[in-house]
PDB file of C-alpha atoms in Angstrom:
ATOM      1  CA  MET A   1     -28.390 -31.731 -10.114  1.00  0.00           C
ATOM      2  CA  ASN A   2     -30.443 -34.050  -7.160  1.00  0.00           C
ATOM      3  CA  ASP A   3     -28.924 -37.551  -7.800  1.00  0.00           C
ATOM      4  CA  LYS A   4     -32.288 -39.113  -7.019  1.00  0.00           C
ATOM      5  CA  ILE A   5     -33.714 -37.338 -10.190  1.00  0.00           C
ATOM      6  CA  LEU A   6     -30.793 -38.602 -12.361  1.00  0.00           C
ATOM      7  CA  SER A   7     -31.245 -42.177 -11.508  1.00  0.00           C
ATOM      8  CA  VAL A   8     -34.816 -42.499 -12.308  1.00  0.00           C
ATOM      9  CA  SER A   9     -35.436 -45.122 -15.017  1.00  0.00           C
ATOM     10  CA  GLY A  10     -37.591 -45.552 -18.061  1.00  0.00           C
ATOM     11  CA  ARG A  11     -37.689 -47.435 -21.179  1.00  0.00           C
ATOM     12  CA  ILE A  12     -37.122 -45.752 -24.598  1.00  0.00           C
ATOM     13  CA  PHE A  13     -36.422 -47.238 -28.326  1.00  0.00           C
ATOM     14  CA  ASP A  14     -34.593 -43.969 -29.799  1.00  0.00           C
ATOM     15  CA  ILE A  15     -32.765 -40.881 -29.233  1.00  0.00           C
ATOM     16  CA  GLN A  16     -32.902 -38.559 -32.627  1.00  0.00           C
ATOM     17  CA  ARG A  17     -30.472 -35.583 -32.826  1.00  0.00           C
ATOM     18  CA  PHE A  18     -30.752 -32.260 -35.029  1.00  0.00           C
ATOM     19  CA  SER A  19     -34.232 -32.460 -35.461  1.00  0.00           C
ATOM     20  CA  THR A  20     -36.272 -29.314 -36.893  1.00  0.00           C
ATOM     21  CA  HIS A  21     -39.751 -30.604 -36.253  1.00  0.00           C
ATOM     22  CA  ASP A  22     -41.713 -31.293 -33.118  1.00  0.00           C
ATOM     23  CA  GLY A  23     -41.178 -28.094 -31.918  1.00  0.00           C
ATOM     24  CA  PRO A  24     -39.120 -24.855 -32.229  1.00  0.00           C
ATOM     25  CA  GLY A  25     -35.523 -24.560 -33.443  1.00  0.00           C
ATOM     26  CA  ILE A  26     -32.810 -27.513 -33.211  1.00  0.00           C
ATOM     27  CA  ARG A  27     -34.256 -30.227 -31.176  1.00  0.00           C
ATOM     28  CA  THR A  28     -33.375 -33.906 -29.585  1.00  0.00           C
ATOM     29  CA  ILE A  29     -36.485 -36.167 -29.686  1.00  0.00           C
ATOM     30  CA  VAL A  30     -36.304 -38.943 -27.007  1.00  0.00           C
ATOM     31  CA  PHE A  31     -39.021 -41.411 -28.171  1.00  0.00           C
ATOM     32  CA  LEU A  32     -40.281 -43.726 -25.230  1.00  0.00           C
ATOM     33  CA  LYS A  33     -41.995 -47.181 -25.520  1.00  0.00           C
ATOM     34  CA  GLY A  34     -45.445 -47.695 -24.612  1.00  0.00           C
ATOM     35  CA  CYS A  35     -48.751 -46.192 -25.847  1.00  0.00           C
ATOM     36  CA  PRO A  36     -52.432 -46.670 -24.855  1.00  0.00           C
ATOM     37  CA  LEU A  37     -53.986 -45.952 -28.395  1.00  0.00           C
ATOM     38  CA  ARG A  38     -53.490 -48.197 -31.361  1.00  0.00           C
ATOM     39  CA  CYS A  39     -54.053 -45.876 -34.353  1.00  0.00           C
ATOM     40  CA  ARG A  40     -54.132 -48.016 -37.408  1.00  0.00           C
ATOM     41  CA  TRP A  41     -51.658 -45.632 -39.463  1.00  0.00           C
ATOM     42  CA  CYS A  42     -49.127 -45.402 -36.465  1.00  0.00           C
ATOM     43  CA  CYS A  43     -45.666 -44.623 -38.132  1.00  0.00           C
ATOM     44  CA  ASN A  44     -43.955 -46.005 -34.878  1.00  0.00           C
ATOM     45  CA  PRO A  45     -45.497 -49.460 -34.368  1.00  0.00           C
ATOM     46  CA  GLU A  46     -42.362 -50.518 -32.167  1.00  0.00           C
ATOM     47  CA  SER A  47     -43.514 -47.747 -29.881  1.00  0.00           C
ATOM     48  CA  GLN A  48     -46.781 -49.094 -28.960  1.00  0.00           C
ATOM     49  CA  VAL A  49     -46.278 -52.128 -26.587  1.00  0.00           C
ATOM     50  CA  TYR A  50     -44.222 -51.157 -23.574  1.00  0.00           C
ATOM     51  CA  GLU A  51     -42.234 -54.669 -23.692  1.00  0.00           C
ATOM     52  CA  ILE A  52     -38.887 -54.870 -25.492  1.00  0.00           C
ATOM     53  CA  GLN A  53     -39.224 -56.548 -28.738  1.00  0.00           C
ATOM     54  CA  GLU A  54     -37.218 -57.621 -32.004  1.00  0.00           C
ATOM     55  CA  MET A  55     -37.971 -56.460 -34.879  1.00  0.00           C
ATOM     56  CA  LEU A  56     -36.316 -57.152 -38.636  1.00  0.00           C
ATOM     57  CA  GLN A  57     -35.071 -54.332 -40.048  1.00  0.00           C
ATOM     58  CA  LYS A  58     -33.373 -55.061 -43.932  1.00  0.00           C
ATOM     59  CA  GLY A  59     -33.511 -58.729 -43.103  1.00  0.00           C
ATOM     60  CA  LYS A  60     -31.570 -58.277 -39.792  1.00  0.00           C
ATOM     61  CA  PRO A  61     -32.966 -59.011 -36.386  1.00  0.00           C
ATOM     62  CA  LYS A  62     -32.958 -55.594 -34.161  1.00  0.00           C
ATOM     63  CA  ILE A  63     -33.422 -55.277 -30.437  1.00  0.00           C
ATOM     64  CA  ILE A  64     -36.252 -52.396 -29.882  1.00  0.00           C
ATOM     65  CA  GLY A  65     -36.357 -50.942 -26.176  1.00  0.00           C
ATOM     66  CA  ARG A  66     -33.798 -50.105 -23.912  1.00  0.00           C
ATOM     67  CA  ASP A  67     -33.743 -49.015 -20.064  1.00  0.00           C
ATOM     68  CA  VAL A  68     -32.139 -45.869 -19.119  1.00  0.00           C
ATOM     69  CA  ASN A  69     -31.912 -43.286 -16.557  1.00  0.00           C
ATOM     70  CA  VAL A  70     -32.417 -39.498 -16.523  1.00  0.00           C
ATOM     71  CA  GLY A  71     -28.712 -39.266 -16.219  1.00  0.00           C
ATOM     72  CA  GLU A  72     -27.668 -41.341 -19.444  1.00  0.00           C
ATOM     73  CA  VAL A  73     -30.381 -39.110 -21.578  1.00  0.00           C
ATOM     74  CA  LEU A  74     -29.405 -35.652 -20.138  1.00  0.00           C
ATOM     75  CA  GLU A  75     -25.645 -36.202 -20.728  1.00  0.00           C
ATOM     76  CA  GLU A  76     -26.716 -37.281 -24.565  1.00  0.00           C
ATOM     77  CA  VAL A  77     -28.983 -34.106 -24.884  1.00  0.00           C
ATOM     78  CA  LEU A  78     -26.746 -32.185 -23.381  1.00  0.00           C
ATOM     79  CA  ARG A  79     -24.190 -32.374 -25.971  1.00  0.00           C
ATOM     80  CA  ASP A  80     -26.163 -30.205 -28.454  1.00  0.00           C
ATOM     81  CA  ARG A  81     -26.846 -27.338 -25.954  1.00  0.00           C
ATOM     82  CA  PRO A  82     -25.073 -24.622 -28.387  1.00  0.00           C
ATOM     83  CA  TYR A  83     -27.384 -25.664 -31.155  1.00  0.00           C
ATOM     84  CA  TYR A  84     -30.122 -25.276 -28.720  1.00  0.00           C
ATOM     85  CA  ARG A  85     -29.065 -21.882 -27.771  1.00  0.00           C
ATOM     86  CA  ARG A  86     -28.746 -20.405 -31.359  1.00  0.00           C
ATOM     87  CA  SER A  87     -31.917 -21.913 -32.394  1.00  0.00           C
ATOM     88  CA  GLY A  88     -34.128 -21.688 -29.684  1.00  0.00           C
ATOM     89  CA  GLY A  89     -34.259 -25.687 -29.578  1.00  0.00           C
ATOM     90  CA  GLY A  90     -34.532 -27.780 -27.113  1.00  0.00           C
ATOM     91  CA  ILE A  91     -35.950 -31.709 -26.176  1.00  0.00           C
ATOM     92  CA  THR A  92     -39.355 -33.156 -27.094  1.00  0.00           C
ATOM     93  CA  LEU A  93     -40.700 -36.249 -25.623  1.00  0.00           C
ATOM     94  CA  SER A  94     -42.322 -38.536 -27.695  1.00  0.00           C
ATOM     95  CA  GLY A  95     -43.533 -42.256 -28.407  1.00  0.00           C
ATOM     96  CA  GLY A  96     -45.209 -43.882 -27.860  1.00  0.00           C
ATOM     97  CA  GLU A  97     -46.745 -41.708 -24.887  1.00  0.00           C
ATOM     98  CA  CYS A  98     -44.499 -40.379 -22.561  1.00  0.00           C
ATOM     99  CA  LEU A  99     -47.854 -39.790 -20.172  1.00  0.00           C
ATOM    100  CA  TRP A 100     -47.676 -43.277 -19.412  1.00  0.00           C
ATOM    101  CA  GLN A 101     -44.035 -43.359 -18.207  1.00  0.00           C
ATOM    102  CA  PRO A 102     -44.924 -40.376 -15.867  1.00  0.00           C
ATOM    103  CA  ASP A 103     -41.839 -40.710 -13.379  1.00  0.00           C
ATOM    104  CA  PHE A 104     -39.371 -41.155 -15.898  1.00  0.00           C
ATOM    105  CA  SER A 105     -40.501 -38.259 -18.256  1.00  0.00           C
ATOM    106  CA  VAL A 106     -41.356 -35.489 -15.282  1.00  0.00           C
ATOM    107  CA  ALA A 107     -37.973 -36.379 -13.919  1.00  0.00           C
ATOM    108  CA  LEU A 108     -36.127 -36.035 -17.325  1.00  0.00           C
ATOM    109  CA  LEU A 109     -38.033 -32.835 -18.259  1.00  0.00           C
ATOM    110  CA  THR A 110     -37.407 -31.211 -14.636  1.00  0.00           C
ATOM    111  CA  ALA A 111     -33.383 -32.129 -15.384  1.00  0.00           C
ATOM    112  CA  CYS A 112     -33.884 -30.505 -18.676  1.00  0.00           C
ATOM    113  CA  LYS A 113     -35.231 -27.241 -16.980  1.00  0.00           C
ATOM    114  CA  GLU A 114     -32.586 -27.157 -14.392  1.00  0.00           C
ATOM    115  CA  ASN A 115     -30.195 -27.152 -17.699  1.00  0.00           C
ATOM    116  CA  GLY A 116     -31.957 -24.250 -19.189  1.00  0.00           C
ATOM    117  CA  LEU A 117     -33.502 -26.260 -22.368  1.00  0.00           C
ATOM    118  CA  ASN A 118     -36.693 -25.542 -23.771  1.00  0.00           C
ATOM    119  CA  THR A 119     -39.061 -28.519 -23.025  1.00  0.00           C
ATOM    120  CA  ALA A 120     -41.769 -30.086 -25.280  1.00  0.00           C
ATOM    121  CA  ILE A 121     -43.982 -33.163 -25.370  1.00  0.00           C
ATOM    122  CA  GLU A 122     -45.945 -34.828 -28.116  1.00  0.00           C
ATOM    123  CA  THR A 123     -48.967 -36.308 -26.253  1.00  0.00           C
ATOM    124  CA  THR A 124     -52.353 -38.287 -27.063  1.00  0.00           C
ATOM    125  CA  ALA A 125     -53.309 -36.550 -23.797  1.00  0.00           C
ATOM    126  CA  PHE A 126     -54.950 -39.946 -22.871  1.00  0.00           C
ATOM    127  CA  ALA A 127     -54.682 -40.078 -19.002  1.00  0.00           C
ATOM    128  CA  GLU A 128     -55.764 -39.137 -15.914  1.00  0.00           C
ATOM    129  CA  LYS A 129     -55.977 -35.433 -14.726  1.00  0.00           C
ATOM    130  CA  GLU A 130     -53.506 -36.010 -11.968  1.00  0.00           C
ATOM    131  CA  VAL A 131     -50.732 -37.394 -14.115  1.00  0.00           C
ATOM    132  CA  ILE A 132     -50.949 -34.227 -16.378  1.00  0.00           C
ATOM    133  CA  GLU A 133     -51.186 -31.844 -13.849  1.00  0.00           C
ATOM    134  CA  ARG A 134     -47.386 -32.963 -12.935  1.00  0.00           C
ATOM    135  CA  PHE A 135     -46.319 -32.443 -16.617  1.00  0.00           C
ATOM    136  CA  ILE A 136     -47.500 -28.570 -16.554  1.00  0.00           C
ATOM    137  CA  PRO A 137     -44.745 -27.172 -14.544  1.00  0.00           C
ATOM    138  CA  VAL A 138     -41.559 -28.635 -16.656  1.00  0.00           C
ATOM    139  CA  VAL A 139     -43.433 -28.597 -20.231  1.00  0.00           C
ATOM    140  CA  ASP A 140     -42.977 -25.455 -22.216  1.00  0.00           C
ATOM    141  CA  LEU A 141     -44.647 -26.403 -25.091  1.00  0.00           C
ATOM    142  CA  PHE A 142     -47.553 -29.387 -25.267  1.00  0.00           C
ATOM    143  CA  LEU A 143     -48.013 -30.687 -28.926  1.00  0.00           C
ATOM    144  CA  MET A 144     -51.393 -32.343 -28.836  1.00  0.00           C
ATOM    145  CA  ASP A 145     -52.999 -34.959 -31.476  1.00  0.00           C
ATOM    146  CA  ILE A 146     -56.589 -35.025 -31.906  1.00  0.00           C
ATOM    147  CA  LYS A 147     -57.777 -37.418 -34.687  1.00  0.00           C
ATOM    148  CA  HIS A 148     -61.640 -36.709 -34.448  1.00  0.00           C
ATOM    149  CA  THR A 149     -64.083 -35.017 -32.722  1.00  0.00           C
ATOM    150  CA  ASN A 150     -66.509 -38.218 -32.931  1.00  0.00           C
ATOM    151  CA  SER A 151     -66.008 -40.512 -29.997  1.00  0.00           C
ATOM    152  CA  GLN A 152     -67.669 -43.541 -32.090  1.00  0.00           C
ATOM    153  CA  LYS A 153     -64.983 -43.183 -35.003  1.00  0.00           C
ATOM    154  CA  HIS A 154     -61.955 -42.187 -33.025  1.00  0.00           C
ATOM    155  CA  GLU A 155     -62.553 -45.642 -30.893  1.00  0.00           C
ATOM    156  CA  GLU A 156     -62.925 -47.623 -34.398  1.00  0.00           C
ATOM    157  CA  PHE A 157     -59.463 -46.239 -35.673  1.00  0.00           C
ATOM    158  CA  THR A 158     -57.546 -45.918 -32.625  1.00  0.00           C
ATOM    159  CA  THR A 159     -59.216 -48.576 -30.358  1.00  0.00           C
ATOM    160  CA  ARG A 160     -59.929 -45.705 -27.671  1.00  0.00           C
ATOM    161  CA  PRO A 161     -62.953 -43.273 -27.094  1.00  0.00           C
ATOM    162  CA  ASN A 162     -62.221 -39.622 -27.451  1.00  0.00           C
ATOM    163  CA  GLU A 163     -63.969 -38.058 -24.337  1.00  0.00           C
ATOM    164  CA  LYS A 164     -61.104 -37.983 -22.090  1.00  0.00           C
ATOM    165  CA  ILE A 165     -58.760 -36.754 -24.842  1.00  0.00           C
ATOM    166  CA  LEU A 166     -60.923 -33.876 -25.508  1.00  0.00           C
ATOM    167  CA  GLU A 167     -61.948 -32.874 -21.833  1.00  0.00           C
ATOM    168  CA  ASN A 168     -58.017 -33.254 -21.090  1.00  0.00           C
ATOM    169  CA  ALA A 169     -57.327 -30.657 -24.105  1.00  0.00           C
ATOM    170  CA  ARG A 170     -59.670 -28.393 -22.001  1.00  0.00           C
ATOM    171  CA  PHE A 171     -57.608 -28.859 -19.042  1.00  0.00           C
ATOM    172  CA  ILE A 172     -53.957 -28.389 -20.695  1.00  0.00           C
ATOM    173  CA  ALA A 173     -55.164 -25.407 -22.444  1.00  0.00           C
ATOM    174  CA  SER A 174     -56.099 -23.557 -19.417  1.00  0.00           C
ATOM    175  CA  ARG A 175     -52.795 -24.435 -17.535  1.00  0.00           C
ATOM    176  CA  ALA A 176     -50.047 -24.945 -20.310  1.00  0.00           C
ATOM    177  CA  LYS A 177     -47.399 -22.505 -21.356  1.00  0.00           C
ATOM    178  CA  LYS A 178     -48.551 -23.331 -24.619  1.00  0.00           C
ATOM    179  CA  LEU A 179     -50.595 -25.684 -26.410  1.00  0.00           C
ATOM    180  CA  ILE A 180     -50.666 -26.655 -30.062  1.00  0.00           C
ATOM    181  CA  ILE A 181     -53.273 -28.850 -31.761  1.00  0.00           C
ATOM    182  CA  ARG A 182     -51.942 -31.255 -34.464  1.00  0.00           C
ATOM    183  CA  VAL A 183     -54.285 -33.321 -36.340  1.00  0.00           C
ATOM    184  CA  PRO A 184     -53.263 -36.598 -38.466  1.00  0.00           C
ATOM    185  CA  VAL A 185     -54.947 -36.186 -41.809  1.00  0.00           C
ATOM    186  CA  ILE A 186     -56.174 -39.468 -42.627  1.00  0.00           C
ATOM    187  CA  PRO A 187     -57.814 -40.428 -46.017  1.00  0.00           C
ATOM    188  CA  GLY A 188     -60.938 -41.719 -45.051  1.00  0.00           C
ATOM    189  CA  VAL A 189     -60.793 -41.432 -41.387  1.00  0.00           C
ATOM    190  CA  ASN A 190     -60.936 -37.698 -40.814  1.00  0.00           C
ATOM    191  CA  ASP A 191     -60.113 -35.970 -44.190  1.00  0.00           C
ATOM    192  CA  SER A 192     -63.528 -34.418 -45.162  1.00  0.00           C
ATOM    193  CA  GLU A 193     -63.601 -30.342 -45.264  1.00  0.00           C
ATOM    194  CA  GLU A 194     -66.852 -30.933 -42.458  1.00  0.00           C
ATOM    195  CA  GLU A 195     -64.362 -33.355 -39.986  1.00  0.00           C
ATOM    196  CA  ILE A 196     -61.455 -31.070 -40.574  1.00  0.00           C
ATOM    197  CA  GLY A 197     -63.898 -28.223 -39.752  1.00  0.00           C
ATOM    198  CA  ASN A 198     -64.997 -29.478 -36.271  1.00  0.00           C
ATOM    199  CA  ILE A 199     -61.617 -30.380 -35.015  1.00  0.00           C
ATOM    200  CA  ALA A 200     -60.459 -26.481 -35.892  1.00  0.00           C
ATOM    201  CA  ARG A 201     -63.576 -25.474 -34.203  1.00  0.00           C
ATOM    202  CA  PHE A 202     -62.936 -27.208 -31.205  1.00  0.00           C
ATOM    203  CA  THR A 203     -59.256 -26.216 -31.584  1.00  0.00           C
ATOM    204  CA  ALA A 204     -60.497 -22.109 -31.567  1.00  0.00           C
ATOM    205  CA  SER A 205     -62.528 -22.932 -28.517  1.00  0.00           C
ATOM    206  CA  LEU A 206     -59.400 -24.080 -26.212  1.00  0.00           C
ATOM    207  CA  PRO A 207     -58.542 -20.718 -24.152  1.00  0.00           C
ATOM    208  CA  GLY A 208     -55.016 -19.358 -25.159  1.00  0.00           C
ATOM    209  CA  VAL A 209     -54.947 -21.858 -28.507  1.00  0.00           C
ATOM    210  CA  ASN A 210     -54.694 -20.085 -31.669  1.00  0.00           C
ATOM    211  CA  GLU A 211     -52.806 -22.876 -33.819  1.00  0.00           C
ATOM    212  CA  ILE A 212     -53.219 -26.021 -35.272  1.00  0.00           C
ATOM    213  CA  HIS A 213     -50.569 -28.035 -37.573  1.00  0.00           C
ATOM    214  CA  LEU A 214     -51.864 -30.632 -40.241  1.00  0.00           C
ATOM    215  CA  LEU A 215     -50.084 -33.814 -40.636  1.00  0.00           C
ATOM    216  CA  PRO A 216     -50.389 -35.639 -43.884  1.00  0.00           C
ATOM    217  CA  TYR A 217     -50.811 -39.286 -43.668  1.00  0.00           C
ATOM    218  CA  HIS A 218     -47.889 -40.930 -45.080  1.00  0.00           C
ATOM    219  CA  GLN A 219     -46.778 -44.810 -45.454  1.00  0.00           C
ATOM    220  CA  MET A 220     -43.272 -44.653 -44.042  1.00  0.00           C
ATOM    221  CA  GLY A 221     -43.861 -47.032 -41.008  1.00  0.00           C
ATOM    222  CA  ARG A 222     -44.863 -49.817 -43.389  1.00  0.00           C
ATOM    223  CA  ASP A 223     -41.863 -51.905 -43.191  1.00  0.00           C
ATOM    224  CA  LYS A 224     -41.903 -51.508 -39.555  1.00  0.00           C
ATOM    225  CA  TYR A 225     -44.845 -53.577 -39.529  1.00  0.00           C
ATOM    226  CA  GLU A 226     -43.471 -56.122 -41.772  1.00  0.00           C
ATOM    227  CA  GLY A 227     -40.528 -56.143 -39.490  1.00  0.00           C
ATOM    228  CA  LEU A 228     -42.842 -57.022 -36.558  1.00  0.00           C
ATOM    229  CA  GLY A 229     -44.849 -59.770 -37.933  1.00  0.00           C
ATOM    230  CA  ARG A 230     -47.945 -57.431 -38.017  1.00  0.00           C
ATOM    231  CA  PRO A 231     -50.341 -56.593 -40.742  1.00  0.00           C
ATOM    232  CA  TYR A 232     -50.542 -52.792 -42.120  1.00  0.00           C
ATOM    233  CA  LEU A 233     -54.255 -52.297 -41.802  1.00  0.00           C
ATOM    234  CA  MET A 234     -53.760 -49.170 -44.116  1.00  0.00           C
ATOM    235  CA  GLY A 235     -53.609 -51.114 -46.912  1.00  0.00           C
ATOM    236  CA  ASP A 236     -52.992 -49.017 -50.125  1.00  0.00           C
ATOM    237  CA  VAL A 237     -54.272 -45.909 -48.654  1.00  0.00           C
ATOM    238  CA  SER A 238     -52.175 -42.953 -50.437  1.00  0.00           C
ATOM    239  CA  SER A 239     -51.162 -39.720 -49.094  1.00  0.00           C
ATOM    240  CA  PRO A 240     -53.273 -36.768 -49.252  1.00  0.00           C
ATOM    241  CA  SER A 241     -52.832 -34.219 -52.428  1.00  0.00           C
ATOM    242  CA  ALA A 242     -51.079 -31.002 -51.941  1.00  0.00           C
ATOM    243  CA  GLU A 243     -54.284 -29.381 -53.087  1.00  0.00           C
ATOM    244  CA  LYS A 244     -56.367 -31.569 -50.577  1.00  0.00           C
ATOM    245  CA  MET A 245     -54.211 -30.494 -48.194  1.00  0.00           C
ATOM    246  CA  GLN A 246     -54.111 -26.501 -49.040  1.00  0.00           C
ATOM    247  CA  THR A 247     -58.296 -27.128 -49.111  1.00  0.00           C
ATOM    248  CA  LEU A 248     -58.211 -28.036 -45.136  1.00  0.00           C
ATOM    249  CA  LEU A 249     -55.639 -25.433 -44.305  1.00  0.00           C
ATOM    250  CA  LYS A 250     -58.017 -23.477 -45.383  1.00  0.00           C
ATOM    251  CA  VAL A 251     -60.855 -24.769 -43.590  1.00  0.00           C
ATOM    252  CA  CYS A 252     -58.851 -24.356 -40.439  1.00  0.00           C
ATOM    253  CA  GLU A 253     -57.831 -20.972 -41.012  1.00  0.00           C
ATOM    254  CA  GLN A 254     -61.822 -19.829 -41.612  1.00  0.00           C
ATOM    255  CA  HIS A 255     -61.770 -20.601 -37.983  1.00  0.00           C
ATOM    256  CA  GLY A 256     -59.099 -17.514 -36.943  1.00  0.00           C
ATOM    257  CA  LEU A 257     -56.472 -20.596 -36.496  1.00  0.00           C
ATOM    258  CA  ILE A 258     -52.755 -20.162 -37.307  1.00  0.00           C
ATOM    259  CA  THR A 259     -52.426 -23.128 -39.674  1.00  0.00           C
ATOM    260  CA  ARG A 260     -49.454 -25.043 -41.227  1.00  0.00           C
ATOM    261  CA  ILE A 261     -49.024 -27.877 -43.134  1.00  0.00           C
ATOM    262  CA  GLY A 262     -46.538 -30.156 -41.266  1.00  0.00           C
ATOM    263  CA  GLY A 263     -45.108 -30.499 -37.724  1.00  0.00           C
TER     264      GLY A 263
END
């Protein structure tokens, strides 16, 4: 292993082992700090800023964020290599947004590939194409969020327009080994049959993409906002019902997509 790769540093806030979401098999999820979007429903608000923070958890202060190098993270990830082999699992980079720490992310993914691991990233794809292109050779699965096809509404709820995101979805689809589109289903934001249908239609238009995941909104991150001293802007919005999610699933299936609820 190249010592130069192992020494590349980045900033993370958590490593979650034995995950069965966010990619195939049993996985280790590495959560990076920093994201260009500010989605109102974000369940990891501590991921949004790159700076190290203090957050109250159960009334006690906790430091969120730490600087690590590739070698440190790789050592922890490789502890579960037998589970990856048996299940077809591996590593997933989440966040935050790994595209906004490209040197560290690409180096870590490269090291994982050299050790025979399956690699995946969760991404908003809000980055320059030159950055995304660096990830293509070392990522087995892109899990890309699309929140809305209407740019004005996308910016209202995430603080960023979506033209670059949709353009990058086409770019990734044309080059990646595999791309799955994921849609956080947010009541009052994008949960109508028309809105989900528009996202499904766009997904079906992407070359080589035939799978979409619908992720129902939940309030599990609400306490984190309080711990960071931030208001929770979603108020008392409830999770979409099981019946609603089944209706939206059928909308996606009508566009010829393999559809599932959850990630």
